[in-house]
XYZ file of C-alpha atoms in Angstrom:
301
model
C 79.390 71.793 96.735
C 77.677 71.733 100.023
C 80.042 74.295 101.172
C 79.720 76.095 98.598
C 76.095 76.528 99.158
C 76.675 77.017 102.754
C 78.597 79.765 102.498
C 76.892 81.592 99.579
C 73.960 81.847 101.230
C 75.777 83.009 104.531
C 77.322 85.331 101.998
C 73.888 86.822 101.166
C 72.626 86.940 105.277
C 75.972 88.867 105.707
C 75.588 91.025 102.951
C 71.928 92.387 103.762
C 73.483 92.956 107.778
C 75.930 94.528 106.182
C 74.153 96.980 103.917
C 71.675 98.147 106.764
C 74.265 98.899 109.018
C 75.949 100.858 106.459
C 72.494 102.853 105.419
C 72.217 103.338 108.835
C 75.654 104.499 109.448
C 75.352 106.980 106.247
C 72.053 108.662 107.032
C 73.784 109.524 110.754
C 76.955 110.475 109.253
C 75.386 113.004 106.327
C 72.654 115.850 108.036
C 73.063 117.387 104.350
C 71.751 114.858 102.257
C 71.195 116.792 99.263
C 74.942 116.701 98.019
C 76.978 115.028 95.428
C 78.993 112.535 98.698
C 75.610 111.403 99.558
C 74.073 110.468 96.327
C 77.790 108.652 95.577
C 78.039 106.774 99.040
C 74.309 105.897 98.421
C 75.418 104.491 94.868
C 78.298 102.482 96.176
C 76.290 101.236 99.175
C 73.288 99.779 96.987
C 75.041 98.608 93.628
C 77.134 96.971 95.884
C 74.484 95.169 97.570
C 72.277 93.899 95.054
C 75.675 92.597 93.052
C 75.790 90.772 95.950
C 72.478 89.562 95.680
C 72.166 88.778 91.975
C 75.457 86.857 92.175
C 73.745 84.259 94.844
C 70.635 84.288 92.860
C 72.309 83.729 89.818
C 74.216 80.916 91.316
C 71.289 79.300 93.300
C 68.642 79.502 90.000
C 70.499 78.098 87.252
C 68.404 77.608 85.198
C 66.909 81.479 84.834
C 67.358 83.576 81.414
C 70.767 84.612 80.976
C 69.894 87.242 78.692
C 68.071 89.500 81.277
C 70.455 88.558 84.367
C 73.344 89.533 82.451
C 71.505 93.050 81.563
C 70.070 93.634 85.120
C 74.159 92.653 86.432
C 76.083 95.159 83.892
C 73.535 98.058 85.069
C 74.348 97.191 88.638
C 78.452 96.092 88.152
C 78.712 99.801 86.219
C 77.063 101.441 88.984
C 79.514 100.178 91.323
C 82.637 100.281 89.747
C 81.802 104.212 89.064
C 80.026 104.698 92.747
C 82.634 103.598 94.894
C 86.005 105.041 93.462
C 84.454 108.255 93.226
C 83.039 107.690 96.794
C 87.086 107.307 97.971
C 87.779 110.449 95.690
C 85.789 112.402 97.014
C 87.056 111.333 100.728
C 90.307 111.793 99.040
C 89.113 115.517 97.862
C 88.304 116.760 101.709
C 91.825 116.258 102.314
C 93.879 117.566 98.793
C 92.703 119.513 96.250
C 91.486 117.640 93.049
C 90.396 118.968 89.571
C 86.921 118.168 89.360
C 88.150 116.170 85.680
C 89.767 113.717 88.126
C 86.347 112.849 89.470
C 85.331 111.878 86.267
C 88.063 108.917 85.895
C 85.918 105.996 86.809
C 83.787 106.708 84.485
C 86.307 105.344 82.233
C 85.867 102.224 83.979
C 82.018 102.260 83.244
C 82.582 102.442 79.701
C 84.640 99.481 79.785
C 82.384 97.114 82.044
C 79.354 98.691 79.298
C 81.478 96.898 76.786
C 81.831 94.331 78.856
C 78.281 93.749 79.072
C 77.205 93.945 75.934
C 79.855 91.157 74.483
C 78.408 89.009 77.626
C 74.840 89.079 76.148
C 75.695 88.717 72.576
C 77.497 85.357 73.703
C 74.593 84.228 75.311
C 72.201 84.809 72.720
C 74.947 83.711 69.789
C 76.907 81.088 71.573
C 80.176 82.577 69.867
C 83.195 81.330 71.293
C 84.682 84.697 69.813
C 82.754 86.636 72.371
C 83.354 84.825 75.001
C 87.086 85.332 74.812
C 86.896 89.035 73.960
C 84.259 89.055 77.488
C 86.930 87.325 79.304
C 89.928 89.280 78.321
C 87.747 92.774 79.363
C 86.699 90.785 82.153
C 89.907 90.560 83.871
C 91.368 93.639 82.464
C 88.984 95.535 84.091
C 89.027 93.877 87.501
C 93.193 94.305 87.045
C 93.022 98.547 86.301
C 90.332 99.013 89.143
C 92.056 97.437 91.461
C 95.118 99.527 90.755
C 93.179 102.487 90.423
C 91.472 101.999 94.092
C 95.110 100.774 95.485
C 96.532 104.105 94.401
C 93.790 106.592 95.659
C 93.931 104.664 99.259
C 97.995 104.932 99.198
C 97.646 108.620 97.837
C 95.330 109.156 100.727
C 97.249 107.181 103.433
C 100.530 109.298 102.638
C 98.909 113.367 101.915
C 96.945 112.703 105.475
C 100.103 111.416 107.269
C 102.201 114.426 105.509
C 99.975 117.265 106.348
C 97.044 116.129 108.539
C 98.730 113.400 111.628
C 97.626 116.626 113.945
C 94.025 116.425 112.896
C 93.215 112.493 113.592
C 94.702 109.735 114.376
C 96.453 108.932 111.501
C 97.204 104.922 112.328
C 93.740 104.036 112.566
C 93.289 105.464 109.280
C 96.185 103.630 108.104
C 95.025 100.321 109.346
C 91.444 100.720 107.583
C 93.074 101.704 104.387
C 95.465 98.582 104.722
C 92.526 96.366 105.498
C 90.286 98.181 102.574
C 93.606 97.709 99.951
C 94.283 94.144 101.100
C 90.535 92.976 100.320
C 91.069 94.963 97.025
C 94.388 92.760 95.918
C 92.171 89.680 97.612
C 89.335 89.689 95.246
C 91.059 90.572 92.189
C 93.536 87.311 93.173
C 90.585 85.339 93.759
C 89.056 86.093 90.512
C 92.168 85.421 88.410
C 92.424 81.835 90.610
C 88.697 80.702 90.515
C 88.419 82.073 86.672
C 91.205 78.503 86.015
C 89.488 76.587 88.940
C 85.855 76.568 89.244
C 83.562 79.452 87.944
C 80.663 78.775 90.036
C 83.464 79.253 92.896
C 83.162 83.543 91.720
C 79.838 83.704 93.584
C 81.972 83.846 96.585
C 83.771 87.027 96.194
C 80.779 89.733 95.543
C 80.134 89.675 99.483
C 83.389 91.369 99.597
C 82.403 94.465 97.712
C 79.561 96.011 100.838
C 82.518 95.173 103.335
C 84.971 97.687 101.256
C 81.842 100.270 101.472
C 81.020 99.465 104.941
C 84.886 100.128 105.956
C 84.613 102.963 103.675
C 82.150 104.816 105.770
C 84.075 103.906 109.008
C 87.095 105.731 107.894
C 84.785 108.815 106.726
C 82.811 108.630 110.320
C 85.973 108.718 112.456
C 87.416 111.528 110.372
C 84.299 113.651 111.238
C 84.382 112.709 114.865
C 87.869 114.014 114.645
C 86.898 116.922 113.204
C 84.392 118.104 115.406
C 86.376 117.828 118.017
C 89.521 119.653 116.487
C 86.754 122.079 115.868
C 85.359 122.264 119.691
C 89.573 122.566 120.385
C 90.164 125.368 117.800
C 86.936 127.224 119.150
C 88.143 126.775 122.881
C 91.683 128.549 122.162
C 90.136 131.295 120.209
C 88.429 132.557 122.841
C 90.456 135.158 124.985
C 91.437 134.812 128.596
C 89.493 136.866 131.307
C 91.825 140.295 131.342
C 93.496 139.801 128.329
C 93.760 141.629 124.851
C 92.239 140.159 122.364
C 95.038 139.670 119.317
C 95.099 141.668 116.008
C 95.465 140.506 112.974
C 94.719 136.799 111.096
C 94.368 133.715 113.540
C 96.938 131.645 113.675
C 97.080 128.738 111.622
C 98.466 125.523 111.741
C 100.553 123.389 108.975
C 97.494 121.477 108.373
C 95.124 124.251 108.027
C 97.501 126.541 105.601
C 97.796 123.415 103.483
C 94.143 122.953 103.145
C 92.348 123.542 100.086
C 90.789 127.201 100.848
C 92.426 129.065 103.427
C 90.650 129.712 107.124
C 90.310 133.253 106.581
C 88.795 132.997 103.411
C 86.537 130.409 105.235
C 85.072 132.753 108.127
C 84.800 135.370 106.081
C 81.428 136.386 105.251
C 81.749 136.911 101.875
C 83.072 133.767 101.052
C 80.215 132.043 102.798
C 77.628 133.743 100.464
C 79.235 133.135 97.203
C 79.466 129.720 95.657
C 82.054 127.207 96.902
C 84.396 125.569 94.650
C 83.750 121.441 95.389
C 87.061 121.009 97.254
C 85.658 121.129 100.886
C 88.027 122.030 103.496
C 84.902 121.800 105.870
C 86.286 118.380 107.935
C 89.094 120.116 109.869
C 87.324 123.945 109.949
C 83.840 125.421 110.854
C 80.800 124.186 109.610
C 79.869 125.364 105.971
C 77.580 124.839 102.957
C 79.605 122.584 100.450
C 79.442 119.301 98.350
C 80.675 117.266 101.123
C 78.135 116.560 102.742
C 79.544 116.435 105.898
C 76.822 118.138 107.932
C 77.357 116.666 111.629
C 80.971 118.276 111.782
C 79.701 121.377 113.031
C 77.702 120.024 115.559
């Protein structure tokens, strides 16, 4: 148990380097902070967090009220089981176009951990075995359909951006951070299912695992708007006409990537289109700077 302790409480140290460095990283990589991306990543980046947190305190304190912990830990778990797939949704979303329904999957999942929650307290204020088994069967159905849910918007991601978008950024470090992100996925759901038949107090080691997948998160999202800006800075360099030349007539030129994109780069410059209202699908990584839900304000630097 001494390592156990050891590494639970190296668990929290990490988690709390962890989570500055990713508030830090967020507030750099969002200049519009007043958009649906930012309030999500801010979501995913805090729930995730203080689960950490409450898991080690709930582990190191014993002997505290299960009745409130167990309230104060559903808030926080359905927080972050909504935050953060929507968070990879909407990175998802910059790239293909998604009906804004599709944003409101996960909160299918924060009906289920609700339920989850409330057959939690009624066991600990009932002592039902009956609850505890219908806890434990949500329990690990839940942790089973997230994972798969998160596995299949990384993979979705991984394969549109390699299709239509290997021009734009360097599609194998996106790859590998994907990989990385989907292998800690299929880790802590494994580790659940194992430590759930070996030792329950051994769970309080996974939770640490949840601000890495956000920190990595925001790594992908920062390196796709340093590519951008300087596919941007590119575009804007080869638009400009050569000393004694004629100017071209007609629409620019577009690439595969851009005439797959969401809303077309015409539409984009166009000044009309930049004083009506913007449909949420934000093309705004790989084009010109513009008003949108992204949030994405330091790609037009």
């Amino acid at each position: 148990m001494g390592f156990l302790n050891n590494y639970i409480a190296a668990s929290v140290g990490a988690g709390i380097v962890i989570f500055l460095e990713s508030e830090y990283s967020a507030w750099r990589l969002f200049q519009r902070r007043r958009t649906l991306f930012f309030y999500v990543c801010q979501l995913a980046i805090l729930s995730s967090a203080f689960f950490n947190g409450i898991s080690a305190y709930a582990y190191f304190t014993p002997a505290v009220d299960i009745v409130p912990l167990y309230t104060i830990n559903t808030i926080v778990e359905i927080l972050m089981v909504v935050s953060y797939p929507t968070m990879i949704l909407l990175r998802l979303r910059l790239i293909h176009h998604l009906r804004p329904l599709v944003l409101c999957a996960p909160m299918l999942q924060g009906i289920l951990w609700l339920v989850l929650g409330i057959y939690q307290t009624k066991f600990a204020l009932t002592k039902d075995r009956h609850f505890y088994r219908v806890a434990y069967i949500l329990q690990l159905t839940g942790i089973v359909i997230l994972m798969v849910q998160d596995v299949i918007i990384d993979v979705f991601f991984v394969m549109v951006a390699r299709k239509n978008f290997s021009d734009v950024f360097r599609i194998r470090y996106v790859i590998a951070v994907n990989m990385m992100v989907i292998t800690l996925q299929i880790a802590s759901a494994a580790l659940t299912f194992l430590f759930f038949y070996i030792d329950n107090s051994a769970l309080k080691v996974i939770p640490v695992i949840e601000p890495i997948k956000v920190r990595l998160e925001i790594m992908i999202l920062a390196y796709i708007a340093e590519s951008c800006r300087t596919r941007r800075r590119s575009s804007v360099a080869l638009q400009q006409p050569a000393i004694g030349s004629v100017p071209p007539v007609g629409d620019l030129v577009t690439t595969a990537s851009e005439k797959s994109m969401p809303i077309s780069l015409a539409k984009i410059n166009s000044r009309q289109n930049l004083l009506s209202p913007l449909p949420l699908a934000c093309p705004c990584p790989f084009i010109n700077k513009i008003q949108t839900d992204c949030g994405c304000g330091r790609l037009g630097d």
